[in-house]
Amino acid sequence: MAKRVILLIGTKKGTFIAESDEARQDWSLRGPFCDAWPINHVVGDAATGTIYAAGGNEWFGPSVWKSTDLGVTWTRSGNGFNYAEGEDPVKSAWSLAKSHGRLHVGVEPAGLFVSGDDGENFEHVESLRAHPSRETWVPGAGGLILHSIVPHPDDPNELWVAISTAGVFHTADGGRTFDARNKGTRAGFMPEGMQYPETGQCVHCIVMAAGRPDRLYQQNHTGMYRCDDGGEQWVSIEEGLPSEFGFPAAAHPHDADTVFFIPLNGAIEGRYVPDGKTAVWRSRDAGSTWSALRNGLPQENAFFGVLRQAMATDNLDQAGIYFGTNTGTLYGSRDEGDTWGVVAQHLPVIHSVETMVIDA
């Protein structure tokens, strides 16, 4: 059956939706949706066609929007996004993951909420903020946010989350307890001799390898990493890359050894693509070697960045890969990064890009 490829785009001024057929040559664009609120993350459930968008700020408050008709109409709920009295209130909803009949939401200040009724009501997963390291969590440049949620595809009780700046945490018991999973990742901004703490790392993004739930890839403030044991031990895979610093990562949908990164030039050097020349870096061997993919991407005067949730792959046989910039351009490749083109431009700051493939 023919397929529809849908790109879900979260921006500073609402949600946008780009659509194409499986050839992925011509794209249509709709939006902005969600009343042009700041939207941090948009995801889709291909099984039902439902779209969820997380957003808000300290003025609007946190909310999750939902559309069951591919963006024609939307509902919004912030029910339950509350911490205990005396704690800083939840400012915004930051990240989403739908799995095993539950919708998980990461928020700012960092915490995890879950909905068992498809986004109508949300319940705080209190055990994460009860972790013994909680008092040491501090905001990164973007705030104290829970930005990555990685559910196990087969085990509904197992989940990884990442917080900037606190690190990676894992639960194997449905959220009753969490343990830190940061061994081997470096906190290079800490004094010498204190750069490998149990928690306190500035994780930028974690993604899961296809077909290997224990293999995770991580882009970090100070390094690129891989683990093959669910986060028990991370190893550096940054050799061959132009920088140790960057935000987004995307795993290939079928090949556990293929991963994509977009390094930036550094934390204090401007946070744009190195030398103003755009490249997505691809590894076909789990990070042992890297190649720069540049064909069709701007190679001069490109001083943009790409944010942590703004790169994704689709799941077609020859995977497409997409990324959005903080200057409002969305790029796409239909051949796993070998060649690139512009999908949309002149959008607001792009916070996130995700994909959904459904039957036409």
Coordinates of N, CA and C in Angstrom, one line a residue, residues 38 40-41 78 97 140 144 223 351 353:
P38 N 4.5 28.5 21.9 CA 5.8 27.8 21.8 C 5.6 26.3 21.9
N40 N 7.6 22.7 21.9 CA 8.9 22.1 22.1 C 9.1 20.8 21.4
H41 N 8.1 20.0 21.3 CA 8.2 18.7 20.7 C 6.9 18.2 20.2
G78 N -3.7 20.5 30.2 CA -2.6 20.7 31.2 C -3.0 20.1 32.5
A97 N 6.8 10.9 24.6 CA 7.1 9.5 24.1 C 5.8 8.7 24.3
G140 N 21.0 23.9 32.7 CA 21.9 24.2 31.6 C 21.6 25.6 31.0
L144 N 16.6 23.8 33.2 CA 16.7 22.5 33.8 C 15.5 21.7 33.2
G223 N 31.2 15.5 24.4 CA 31.5 14.3 23.8 C 30.4 13.6 23.1
H351 N 12.2 23.9 16.9 CA 12.6 23.2 18.2 C 12.7 21.7 18.0
V353 N 11.9 18.1 15.3 CA 11.4 17.4 14.0 C 11.2 15.9 14.4

